[in-house]
PDB file of C-alpha atoms and ligand atoms in Angstrom:
ATOM      1  CA  UNK X 547       1.449 -23.656   4.023  1.00  0.00           C
ATOM      2  CA  UNK X 548       4.001 -24.037   6.835  1.00  0.00           C
ATOM      3  CA  UNK X 549       1.613 -22.211   9.120  1.00  0.00           C
ATOM      4  CA  UNK X 550       1.081 -19.095  11.171  1.00  0.00           C
ATOM      5  CA  UNK X 551       3.955 -17.629  13.146  1.00  0.00           C
ATOM      6  CA  UNK X 552       3.234 -14.977  15.751  1.00  0.00           C
ATOM      7  CA  UNK X 553       6.607 -14.107  17.264  1.00  0.00           C
ATOM      8  CA  UNK X 554       9.658 -12.468  15.724  1.00  0.00           C
ATOM      9  CA  UNK X 555      11.769 -15.355  17.070  1.00  0.00           C
ATOM     10  CA  UNK X 556       9.601 -17.947  15.269  1.00  0.00           C
ATOM     11  CA  UNK X 557       9.732 -15.911  12.054  1.00  0.00           C
ATOM     12  CA  UNK X 558      13.524 -15.718  12.213  1.00  0.00           C
ATOM     13  CA  UNK X 559      13.726 -19.470  12.933  1.00  0.00           C
ATOM     14  CA  UNK X 560      11.568 -20.256   9.910  1.00  0.00           C
ATOM     15  CA  UNK X 561      13.543 -17.980   7.582  1.00  0.00           C
ATOM     16  CA  UNK X 562      16.830 -19.439   8.883  1.00  0.00           C
ATOM     17  CA  UNK X 563      15.558 -22.977   8.128  1.00  0.00           C
ATOM     18  CA  UNK X 564      14.627 -21.928   4.576  1.00  0.00           C
ATOM     19  CA  UNK X 565      18.053 -20.339   4.141  1.00  0.00           C
ATOM     20  CA  UNK X 566      19.731 -23.588   5.252  1.00  0.00           C
ATOM     21  CA  UNK X 567      17.791 -25.327   2.448  1.00  0.00           C
ATOM     22  CA  UNK X 568      19.195 -22.749   0.039  1.00  0.00           C
ATOM     23  CA  UNK X 569      15.845 -21.040  -0.570  1.00  0.00           C
ATOM     24  CA  UNK X 570      15.316 -17.320  -1.222  1.00  0.00           C
ATOM     25  CA  UNK X 571      12.644 -15.420   0.657  1.00  0.00           C
ATOM     26  CA  UNK X 572       9.993 -12.848  -0.309  1.00  0.00           C
ATOM     27  CA  UNK X 573       8.028 -10.778   2.191  1.00  0.00           C
ATOM     28  CA  UNK X 574       4.554  -9.467   1.364  1.00  0.00           C
ATOM     29  CA  UNK X 575       3.550  -6.944   4.044  1.00  0.00           C
ATOM     30  CA  UNK X 576      -0.240  -6.565   4.453  1.00  0.00           C
ATOM     31  CA  UNK X 577      -2.824  -5.439   6.946  1.00  0.00           C
ATOM     32  CA  UNK X 578      -5.033  -8.436   6.119  1.00  0.00           C
ATOM     33  CA  UNK X 579      -8.547  -8.367   4.599  1.00  0.00           C
ATOM     34  CA  UNK X 580      -6.813  -9.932   1.639  1.00  0.00           C
ATOM     35  CA  UNK X 581      -8.055  -9.664  -1.935  1.00  0.00           C
ATOM     36  CA  UNK X 582      -6.778 -10.479  -5.417  1.00  0.00           C
ATOM     37  CA  UNK X 583      -4.385  -7.509  -5.260  1.00  0.00           C
ATOM     38  CA  UNK X 584      -2.556  -9.031  -2.284  1.00  0.00           C
ATOM     39  CA  UNK X 585      -2.586 -12.466  -3.927  1.00  0.00           C
ATOM     40  CA  UNK X 586      -0.878 -10.968  -6.992  1.00  0.00           C
ATOM     41  CA  UNK X 587       1.966  -9.929  -4.650  1.00  0.00           C
ATOM     42  CA  UNK X 588       2.173 -13.511  -3.342  1.00  0.00           C
ATOM     43  CA  UNK X 589       2.293 -14.738  -6.938  1.00  0.00           C
ATOM     44  CA  UNK X 590       5.065 -12.242  -7.725  1.00  0.00           C
ATOM     45  CA  UNK X 591       7.170 -13.942  -5.039  1.00  0.00           C
ATOM     46  CA  UNK X 592       6.224 -17.505  -6.006  1.00  0.00           C
ATOM     47  CA  UNK X 593       6.927 -16.894  -9.697  1.00  0.00           C
ATOM     48  CA  UNK X 594      10.495 -15.920  -8.728  1.00  0.00           C
ATOM     49  CA  UNK X 595      10.928 -19.281  -6.961  1.00  0.00           C
ATOM     50  CA  UNK X 596      10.979 -17.710  -3.479  1.00  0.00           C
ATOM     51  CA  UNK X 597       9.490 -18.855  -0.173  1.00  0.00           C
ATOM     52  CA  UNK X 598       6.750 -16.312   0.488  1.00  0.00           C
ATOM     53  CA  UNK X 599       5.902 -15.030   3.937  1.00  0.00           C
ATOM     54  CA  UNK X 600       2.899 -12.711   4.226  1.00  0.00           C
ATOM     55  CA  UNK X 601       2.676 -10.458   7.256  1.00  0.00           C
ATOM     56  CA  UNK X 602      -0.822  -9.652   8.496  1.00  0.00           C
ATOM     57  CA  UNK X 603      -0.715  -6.777  10.960  1.00  0.00           C
ATOM     58  CA  UNK X 604      -3.155  -3.882  11.265  1.00  0.00           C
ATOM     59  CA  UNK X 605      -0.542  -1.317  12.204  1.00  0.00           C
ATOM     60  CA  UNK X 606      -1.969   1.183  14.710  1.00  0.00           C
ATOM     61  CA  UNK X 607       0.816   3.736  14.245  1.00  0.00           C
ATOM     62  CA  UNK X 608      -0.179   4.502  10.643  1.00  0.00           C
ATOM     63  CA  UNK X 609      -3.771   5.472  11.541  1.00  0.00           C
ATOM     64  CA  UNK X 610      -4.609   9.008  12.704  1.00  0.00           C
ATOM     65  CA  UNK X 611      -6.858   9.604  15.743  1.00  0.00           C
ATOM     66  CA  UNK X 612      -9.960  10.126  13.538  1.00  0.00           C
ATOM     67  CA  UNK X 613      -9.196   7.340  11.070  1.00  0.00           C
ATOM     68  CA  UNK X 614     -10.697   3.891  10.613  1.00  0.00           C
ATOM     69  CA  UNK X 615      -8.385   1.723  12.800  1.00  0.00           C
ATOM     70  CA  UNK X 616     -11.316   0.300  14.806  1.00  0.00           C
ATOM     71  CA  UNK X 617     -13.373  -0.319  11.654  1.00  0.00           C
ATOM     72  CA  UNK X 618     -10.505  -1.867   9.681  1.00  0.00           C
ATOM     73  CA  UNK X 619     -11.602  -5.434   8.782  1.00  0.00           C
ATOM     74  CA  UNK X 620      -9.906  -8.246  10.708  1.00  0.00           C
ATOM     75  CA  UNK X 621     -10.464 -11.770   9.322  1.00  0.00           C
ATOM     76  CA  UNK X 622      -7.362 -13.798  10.034  1.00  0.00           C
ATOM     77  CA  UNK X 623      -8.847 -17.275   9.460  1.00  0.00           C
ATOM     78  CA  UNK X 624     -10.250 -16.316   6.042  1.00  0.00           C
ATOM     79  CA  UNK X 625      -6.972 -14.583   5.107  1.00  0.00           C
ATOM     80  CA  UNK X 626      -4.883 -17.610   6.075  1.00  0.00           C
ATOM     81  CA  UNK X 627      -7.176 -19.889   4.028  1.00  0.00           C
ATOM     82  CA  UNK X 628      -6.699 -17.614   0.995  1.00  0.00           C
ATOM     83  CA  UNK X 629      -2.937 -17.619   1.482  1.00  0.00           C
ATOM     84  CA  UNK X 630      -2.807 -21.419   1.743  1.00  0.00           C
ATOM     85  CA  UNK X 631      -4.814 -21.756  -1.455  1.00  0.00           C
ATOM     86  CA  UNK X 632      -2.523 -19.235  -3.184  1.00  0.00           C
ATOM     87  CA  UNK X 633       0.578 -21.255  -2.228  1.00  0.00           C
ATOM     88  CA  UNK X 634       2.129 -18.817   0.288  1.00  0.00           C
ATOM     89  CA  UNK X 635       4.559 -20.544   2.640  1.00  0.00           C
ATOM     90  CA  UNK X 636       3.800 -18.775   5.930  1.00  0.00           C
ATOM     91  CA  UNK X 637       1.754 -16.027   7.540  1.00  0.00           C
ATOM     92  CA  UNK X 638       3.360 -13.779  10.142  1.00  0.00           C
ATOM     93  CA  UNK X 639       0.565 -12.505  12.401  1.00  0.00           C
ATOM     94  CA  UNK X 640       2.118 -10.681  15.367  1.00  0.00           C
ATOM     95  CA  UNK X 641       0.096  -9.081  18.159  1.00  0.00           C
ATOM     96  CA  UNK X 642       0.446  -5.327  18.726  1.00  0.00           C
ATOM     97  CA  UNK X 643       2.574  -6.040  21.827  1.00  0.00           C
ATOM     98  CA  UNK X 644       5.039  -8.105  19.776  1.00  0.00           C
ATOM     99  CA  UNK X 645       5.579  -5.254  17.306  1.00  0.00           C
ATOM    100  CA  UNK X 646       5.364  -2.393  19.805  1.00  0.00           C
ATOM    101  CA  UNK X 647       6.354  -3.662  23.266  1.00  0.00           C
ATOM    102  CA  UNK X 648       6.108  -1.238  26.190  1.00  0.00           C
ATOM    103  CA  UNK X 649       8.784   1.411  25.863  1.00  0.00           C
ATOM    104  CA  UNK X 650       8.986   1.269  22.055  1.00  0.00           C
ATOM    105  CA  UNK X 651      10.242   4.768  21.189  1.00  0.00           C
ATOM    106  CA  UNK X 652      11.684   4.775  17.655  1.00  0.00           C
ATOM    107  CA  UNK X 653      10.008   6.152  14.517  1.00  0.00           C
ATOM    108  CA  UNK X 654      11.248   6.180  10.932  1.00  0.00           C
ATOM    109  CA  UNK X 655      10.592   9.521   9.186  1.00  0.00           C
ATOM    110  CA  UNK X 656      11.215   9.902   5.476  1.00  0.00           C
ATOM    111  CA  UNK X 657      11.354  13.635   4.725  1.00  0.00           C
ATOM    112  CA  UNK X 658      10.238  15.352   1.543  1.00  0.00           C
ATOM    113  CA  UNK X 659       8.421  12.499  -0.187  1.00  0.00           C
ATOM    114  CA  UNK X 660       5.894  12.401   2.647  1.00  0.00           C
ATOM    115  CA  UNK X 661       4.951  16.113   2.690  1.00  0.00           C
ATOM    116  CA  UNK X 662       2.432  15.886  -0.177  1.00  0.00           C
ATOM    117  CA  UNK X 663      -0.541  13.749  -1.303  1.00  0.00           C
ATOM    118  CA  UNK X 664      -1.523  11.248   1.448  1.00  0.00           C
ATOM    119  CA  UNK X 665       1.230  12.677   3.672  1.00  0.00           C
ATOM    120  CA  UNK X 666      -0.504  16.078   3.697  1.00  0.00           C
ATOM    121  CA  UNK X 667      -3.986  14.582   4.111  1.00  0.00           C
ATOM    122  CA  UNK X 668      -2.970  12.029   6.774  1.00  0.00           C
ATOM    123  CA  UNK X 669      -0.317  13.521   9.103  1.00  0.00           C
ATOM    124  CA  UNK X 670       1.794  10.803  10.741  1.00  0.00           C
ATOM    125  CA  UNK X 671       0.578   8.066   8.393  1.00  0.00           C
ATOM    126  CA  UNK X 672       3.844   7.593   6.516  1.00  0.00           C
ATOM    127  CA  UNK X 673       5.956   7.712   9.643  1.00  0.00           C
ATOM    128  CA  UNK X 674       3.873   4.862  11.108  1.00  0.00           C
ATOM    129  CA  UNK X 675       3.981   2.935   7.834  1.00  0.00           C
ATOM    130  CA  UNK X 676       7.755   3.457   7.407  1.00  0.00           C
ATOM    131  CA  UNK X 677       8.346   2.375  11.006  1.00  0.00           C
ATOM    132  CA  UNK X 678       6.432  -0.885  10.690  1.00  0.00           C
ATOM    133  CA  UNK X 679       7.831  -1.713   7.240  1.00  0.00           C
ATOM    134  CA  UNK X 680      11.395  -1.131   8.506  1.00  0.00           C
ATOM    135  CA  UNK X 681      10.691  -3.430  11.459  1.00  0.00           C
ATOM    136  CA  UNK X 682       9.151  -6.130   9.241  1.00  0.00           C
ATOM    137  CA  UNK X 683      12.094  -6.008   6.826  1.00  0.00           C
ATOM    138  CA  UNK X 684      14.615  -6.301   9.655  1.00  0.00           C
ATOM    139  CA  UNK X 685      12.630  -9.059  11.376  1.00  0.00           C
ATOM    140  CA  UNK X 686      12.370 -11.171   8.219  1.00  0.00           C
ATOM    141  CA  UNK X 687      15.463 -10.044   6.235  1.00  0.00           C
ATOM    142  CA  UNK X 688      13.938 -11.220   2.936  1.00  0.00           C
ATOM    143  CA  UNK X 689      15.649 -11.064  -0.458  1.00  0.00           C
ATOM    144  CA  UNK X 690      12.666  -9.205  -1.902  1.00  0.00           C
ATOM    145  CA  UNK X 691       9.585  -7.421  -0.589  1.00  0.00           C
ATOM    146  CA  UNK X 692       6.498  -6.888  -2.737  1.00  0.00           C
ATOM    147  CA  UNK X 693       4.330  -3.741  -2.657  1.00  0.00           C
ATOM    148  CA  UNK X 694       1.327  -2.765  -4.796  1.00  0.00           C
ATOM    149  CA  UNK X 695       1.569   0.236  -7.097  1.00  0.00           C
ATOM    150  CA  UNK X 696      -1.884   1.324  -5.951  1.00  0.00           C
ATOM    151  CA  UNK X 697      -0.110   2.871  -2.947  1.00  0.00           C
ATOM    152  CA  UNK X 698       2.432   4.541  -5.240  1.00  0.00           C
ATOM    153  CA  UNK X 699       3.595   7.108  -2.672  1.00  0.00           C
ATOM    154  CA  UNK X 700       4.060   4.323  -0.101  1.00  0.00           C
ATOM    155  CA  UNK X 701       6.174   2.413  -2.640  1.00  0.00           C
ATOM    156  CA  UNK X 702       8.435   5.463  -3.184  1.00  0.00           C
ATOM    157  CA  UNK X 703       8.775   5.999   0.580  1.00  0.00           C
ATOM    158  CA  UNK X 704       9.728   2.341   1.091  1.00  0.00           C
ATOM    159  CA  UNK X 705      12.273   2.470  -1.740  1.00  0.00           C
ATOM    160  CA  UNK X 706      13.830   5.563  -0.157  1.00  0.00           C
ATOM    161  CA  UNK X 707      14.020   4.191   3.402  1.00  0.00           C
ATOM    162  CA  UNK X 708      15.597   0.947   2.163  1.00  0.00           C
ATOM    163  CA  UNK X 709      18.212   2.983   0.285  1.00  0.00           C
ATOM    164  CA  UNK X 710      18.838   5.451   3.120  1.00  0.00           C
ATOM    165  CA  UNK X 711      19.049   2.783   5.843  1.00  0.00           C
ATOM    166  CA  UNK X 712      21.088   0.334   3.704  1.00  0.00           C
ATOM    167  CA  UNK X 713      18.594  -2.482   4.193  1.00  0.00           C
ATOM    168  CA  UNK X 714      19.715  -5.303   1.862  1.00  0.00           C
ATOM    169  CA  UNK X 715      16.395  -6.065   0.152  1.00  0.00           C
ATOM    170  CA  UNK X 716      15.027  -5.551  -3.364  1.00  0.00           C
ATOM    171  CA  UNK X 717      11.695  -3.698  -3.371  1.00  0.00           C
ATOM    172  CA  UNK X 718       9.383  -4.943  -6.111  1.00  0.00           C
ATOM    173  CA  UNK X 719       6.440  -2.778  -7.219  1.00  0.00           C
ATOM    174  CA  UNK X 720       3.502  -4.768  -8.645  1.00  0.00           C
ATOM    175  CA  UNK X 721       0.728  -3.395 -10.902  1.00  0.00           C
ATOM    176  CA  UNK X 722      -2.610  -2.357  -9.367  1.00  0.00           C
ATOM    177  CA  UNK X 723      -5.282  -5.058  -9.640  1.00  0.00           C
ATOM    178  CA  UNK X 724      -8.684  -3.684 -10.664  1.00  0.00           C
ATOM    179  CA  UNK X 725     -12.306  -4.733 -10.866  1.00  0.00           C
ATOM    180  CA  UNK X 726     -13.615  -5.163 -14.422  1.00  0.00           C
ATOM    181  CA  UNK X 727     -15.026  -1.607 -14.232  1.00  0.00           C
ATOM    182  CA  UNK X 728     -11.620  -0.128 -13.341  1.00  0.00           C
ATOM    183  CA  UNK X 729     -12.060   0.356  -9.588  1.00  0.00           C
ATOM    184  CA  UNK X 730      -8.745  -0.396  -7.862  1.00  0.00           C
ATOM    185  CA  UNK X 731      -9.100  -3.297  -5.414  1.00  0.00           C
ATOM    186  CA  UNK X 732      -8.982  -2.194  -1.782  1.00  0.00           C
ATOM    187  CA  UNK X 733     -10.028  -3.698   1.529  1.00  0.00           C
ATOM    188  CA  UNK X 734     -12.065  -0.519   2.035  1.00  0.00           C
ATOM    189  CA  UNK X 735     -14.276  -1.104  -1.044  1.00  0.00           C
ATOM    190  CA  UNK X 736     -16.398  -3.566   0.963  1.00  0.00           C
ATOM    191  CA  UNK X 737     -17.665  -0.600   3.005  1.00  0.00           C
ATOM    192  CA  UNK X 738     -19.082   1.245  -0.045  1.00  0.00           C
ATOM    193  CA  UNK X 739     -22.893   1.451  -0.187  1.00  0.00           C
ATOM    194  CA  UNK X 740     -24.426   0.042  -3.408  1.00  0.00           C
ATOM    195  CA  UNK X 741     -24.911   3.588  -4.764  1.00  0.00           C
ATOM    196  CA  UNK X 742     -21.352   4.560  -3.935  1.00  0.00           C
ATOM    197  CA  UNK X 743     -20.012   1.302  -5.386  1.00  0.00           C
ATOM    198  CA  UNK X 744     -21.815   2.171  -8.641  1.00  0.00           C
ATOM    199  CA  UNK X 745     -20.259   5.673  -8.659  1.00  0.00           C
ATOM    200  CA  UNK X 746     -16.742   4.575  -7.647  1.00  0.00           C
ATOM    201  CA  UNK X 747     -15.341   3.526 -11.091  1.00  0.00           C
ATOM    202  CA  UNK X 748     -15.790   7.114 -12.321  1.00  0.00           C
ATOM    203  CA  UNK X 749     -12.639   8.071 -10.461  1.00  0.00           C
ATOM    204  CA  UNK X 750     -10.388   5.812 -12.545  1.00  0.00           C
ATOM    205  CA  UNK X 751     -12.291   6.606 -15.767  1.00  0.00           C
ATOM    206  CA  UNK X 752     -11.750  10.345 -15.311  1.00  0.00           C
ATOM    207  CA  UNK X 753      -8.113   9.820 -14.350  1.00  0.00           C
ATOM    208  CA  UNK X 754      -7.370   7.758 -17.450  1.00  0.00           C
ATOM    209  CA  UNK X 755      -9.076  10.381 -19.595  1.00  0.00           C
ATOM    210  CA  UNK X 756      -7.073  13.242 -18.042  1.00  0.00           C
ATOM    211  CA  UNK X 757      -3.835  11.225 -18.306  1.00  0.00           C
ATOM    212  CA  UNK X 758      -4.406  10.508 -22.006  1.00  0.00           C
ATOM    213  CA  UNK X 759      -5.096  14.193 -22.757  1.00  0.00           C
ATOM    214  CA  UNK X 760      -2.073  15.414 -20.791  1.00  0.00           C
ATOM    215  CA  UNK X 761       0.091  12.845 -22.596  1.00  0.00           C
ATOM    216  CA  UNK X 762      -1.235  14.333 -25.861  1.00  0.00           C
ATOM    217  CA  UNK X 763      -0.051  17.799 -24.781  1.00  0.00           C
ATOM    218  CA  UNK X 764      -3.201  19.360 -23.254  1.00  0.00           C
ATOM    219  CA  UNK X 765      -2.607  21.642 -20.234  1.00  0.00           C
ATOM    220  CA  UNK X 766      -3.588  19.778 -17.025  1.00  0.00           C
ATOM    221  CA  UNK X 767      -5.154  22.617 -14.982  1.00  0.00           C
ATOM    222  CA  UNK X 768      -8.550  22.912 -16.769  1.00  0.00           C
ATOM    223  CA  UNK X 769      -8.739  19.123 -17.144  1.00  0.00           C
ATOM    224  CA  UNK X 770      -8.240  18.589 -13.402  1.00  0.00           C
ATOM    225  CA  UNK X 771     -10.818  21.312 -12.633  1.00  0.00           C
ATOM    226  CA  UNK X 772     -13.381  19.626 -14.899  1.00  0.00           C
ATOM    227  CA  UNK X 773     -12.653  16.216 -13.331  1.00  0.00           C
ATOM    228  CA  UNK X 774     -13.253  17.637  -9.834  1.00  0.00           C
ATOM    229  CA  UNK X 775     -16.604  19.001 -11.054  1.00  0.00           C
ATOM    230  CA  UNK X 776     -17.579  15.634 -12.543  1.00  0.00           C
ATOM    231  CA  UNK X 777     -16.719  13.847  -9.279  1.00  0.00           C
ATOM    232  CA  UNK X 778     -18.835  16.278  -7.247  1.00  0.00           C
ATOM    233  CA  UNK X 779     -21.743  15.892  -9.692  1.00  0.00           C
ATOM    234  CA  UNK X 780     -21.552  12.084  -9.329  1.00  0.00           C
ATOM    235  CA  UNK X 781     -21.892  12.261  -5.531  1.00  0.00           C
ATOM    236  CA  UNK X 782     -18.257  12.163  -4.462  1.00  0.00           C
ATOM    237  CA  UNK X 783     -17.452  14.051  -1.255  1.00  0.00           C
ATOM    238  CA  UNK X 784     -14.218  15.978  -0.680  1.00  0.00           C
ATOM    239  CA  UNK X 785     -11.345  15.359  -3.063  1.00  0.00           C
ATOM    240  CA  UNK X 786      -8.227  15.317  -0.856  1.00  0.00           C
ATOM    241  CA  UNK X 787      -6.072  15.664  -3.957  1.00  0.00           C
ATOM    242  CA  UNK X 788      -6.151  15.266  -7.712  1.00  0.00           C
ATOM    243  CA  UNK X 789      -2.662  16.154  -8.833  1.00  0.00           C
ATOM    244  CA  UNK X 790      -0.078  15.508 -11.487  1.00  0.00           C
ATOM    245  CA  UNK X 791       3.363  14.772 -10.036  1.00  0.00           C
ATOM    246  CA  UNK X 792       6.731  13.358 -11.012  1.00  0.00           C
ATOM    247  CA  UNK X 793       6.626   9.556 -10.553  1.00  0.00           C
ATOM    248  CA  UNK X 794       9.729   9.369  -8.333  1.00  0.00           C
ATOM    249  CA  UNK X 795      10.347  12.755  -6.713  1.00  0.00           C
ATOM    250  CA  UNK X 796       6.592  13.438  -6.404  1.00  0.00           C
ATOM    251  CA  UNK X 797       7.260  17.108  -7.268  1.00  0.00           C
ATOM    252  CA  UNK X 798       4.297  18.824  -8.982  1.00  0.00           C
ATOM    253  CA  UNK X 799       4.435  18.317 -12.766  1.00  0.00           C
ATOM    254  CA  UNK X 800       2.725  19.970 -15.739  1.00  0.00           C
ATOM    255  CA  UNK X 801       3.499  17.322 -18.354  1.00  0.00           C
ATOM    256  CA  UNK X 802       4.850  13.796 -18.894  1.00  0.00           C
ATOM    257  CA  UNK X 803       6.795  12.009 -17.428  1.00  0.00           C
ATOM    258  CA  UNK X 804       4.279  12.165 -14.635  1.00  0.00           C
ATOM    259  CA  UNK X 805       1.701  10.275 -12.657  1.00  0.00           C
ATOM    260  CA  UNK X 806      -1.800  11.405 -11.847  1.00  0.00           C
ATOM    261  CA  UNK X 807      -2.736  10.851  -8.192  1.00  0.00           C
ATOM    262  CA  UNK X 808      -6.170  11.049  -6.578  1.00  0.00           C
ATOM    263  CA  UNK X 809      -7.767  10.561  -3.186  1.00  0.00           C
ATOM    264  CA  UNK X 810     -11.493  11.198  -2.941  1.00  0.00           C
ATOM    265  CA  UNK X 811     -14.238  10.371  -0.479  1.00  0.00           C
ATOM    266  CA  UNK X 812     -17.429   8.450  -1.195  1.00  0.00           C
ATOM    267  CA  UNK X 813     -19.446   8.534   2.026  1.00  0.00           C
ATOM    268  CA  UNK X 814     -17.021   7.496   4.749  1.00  0.00           C
ATOM    269  CA  UNK X 815     -14.726   5.578   2.391  1.00  0.00           C
ATOM    270  CA  UNK X 816     -11.592   7.230   1.059  1.00  0.00           C
ATOM    271  CA  UNK X 817     -10.594   5.905  -2.386  1.00  0.00           C
ATOM    272  CA  UNK X 818      -7.085   6.372  -3.744  1.00  0.00           C
ATOM    273  CA  UNK X 819      -5.750   5.675  -7.216  1.00  0.00           C
ATOM    274  CA  UNK X 820      -2.921   6.652  -9.553  1.00  0.00           C
ATOM    275  CA  UNK X 821      -2.266   6.258 -13.258  1.00  0.00           C
ATOM    276  CA  UNK X 822       0.764   6.772 -15.486  1.00  0.00           C
ATOM    277  CA  UNK X 823       0.883   9.766 -17.855  1.00  0.00           C
TER     278      UNK X 823
HETATM  279  O1  PAF Y1252      -0.124  -1.170   2.372  1.00  0.00           O
HETATM  280  C1  PAF Y1252      -0.391  -1.655   3.487  1.00  0.00           C
HETATM  281  O2  PAF Y1252      -1.252  -2.526   3.636  1.00  0.00           O
HETATM  282  C2  PAF Y1252       0.357  -1.151   4.714  1.00  0.00           C
HETATM  283  O3  PAF Y1252       0.622   0.212   4.604  1.00  0.00           O
HETATM  284  C3  PAF Y1252       1.629  -1.942   5.008  1.00  0.00           C
HETATM  285  C4  PAF Y1252       2.659  -1.772   3.898  1.00  0.00           C
HETATM  286  C5  PAF Y1252       1.309  -3.413   5.194  1.00  0.00           C
HETATM  287  C6  PAF Y1252       2.275  -1.438   6.311  1.00  0.00           C
HETATM  288  O4  PAF Y1252       1.408  -1.585   7.393  1.00  0.00           O
END
């Protein structure tokens, strides 16, 4: 790997050097604590013959006041070792002051798409995410940027901001990577207790079951009610949402084409997932 760059100027210098060699560039934005899901995004860039730069930045503006910013895992050396082994070309690891210098006053707000699902449960989250992703795209100016489908709403918000702000980059959505038991990989899974880890795959199992029945023409309302009951019986805490929505507009849906979205708590860990209907 070329190495770690920490300033926007160094990042731009590196990308300019790659461009002079005629290479294309992919950006993989992350908050670190990397797992196989992130590495699949790196691979998506490498398999297209691009130089891959992975940003590692725990973005404070996308965490609410009562959220897990302080507890979010930070393990830069281990992340960089994983990226080197995966064949990534560079890691961009800016400090908070590099991304948000004193006086930083601009936010990117994507209306509509951010009112529901995680936007309703986490006010301000998408504005912080959209702001940092816009900055990263403009700092790096890649040909492509890779995002996981696990954060489906995030992917739609990023697609919209790129279109609305005329940012010349292709946004590539990559399939969710799962444990063998179906649990979607997440940096937060490491915080699950053994009992909660054992219960966690139920979420995806129930979602796939509901999705299959809705695709076969069954009305979603009683199915979603029963799934909520099964989650509570298995020890899940509050379910922030379990909803069927249109895959792109995110408007509530009653039938296919749709996507089933869930966010549910197990102890102090909030799991999210989505499946196609
Ligand atoms: O999905 C994430 O890890 C973050 O929301 C992102 C896209 C890196 C922005 O901070």
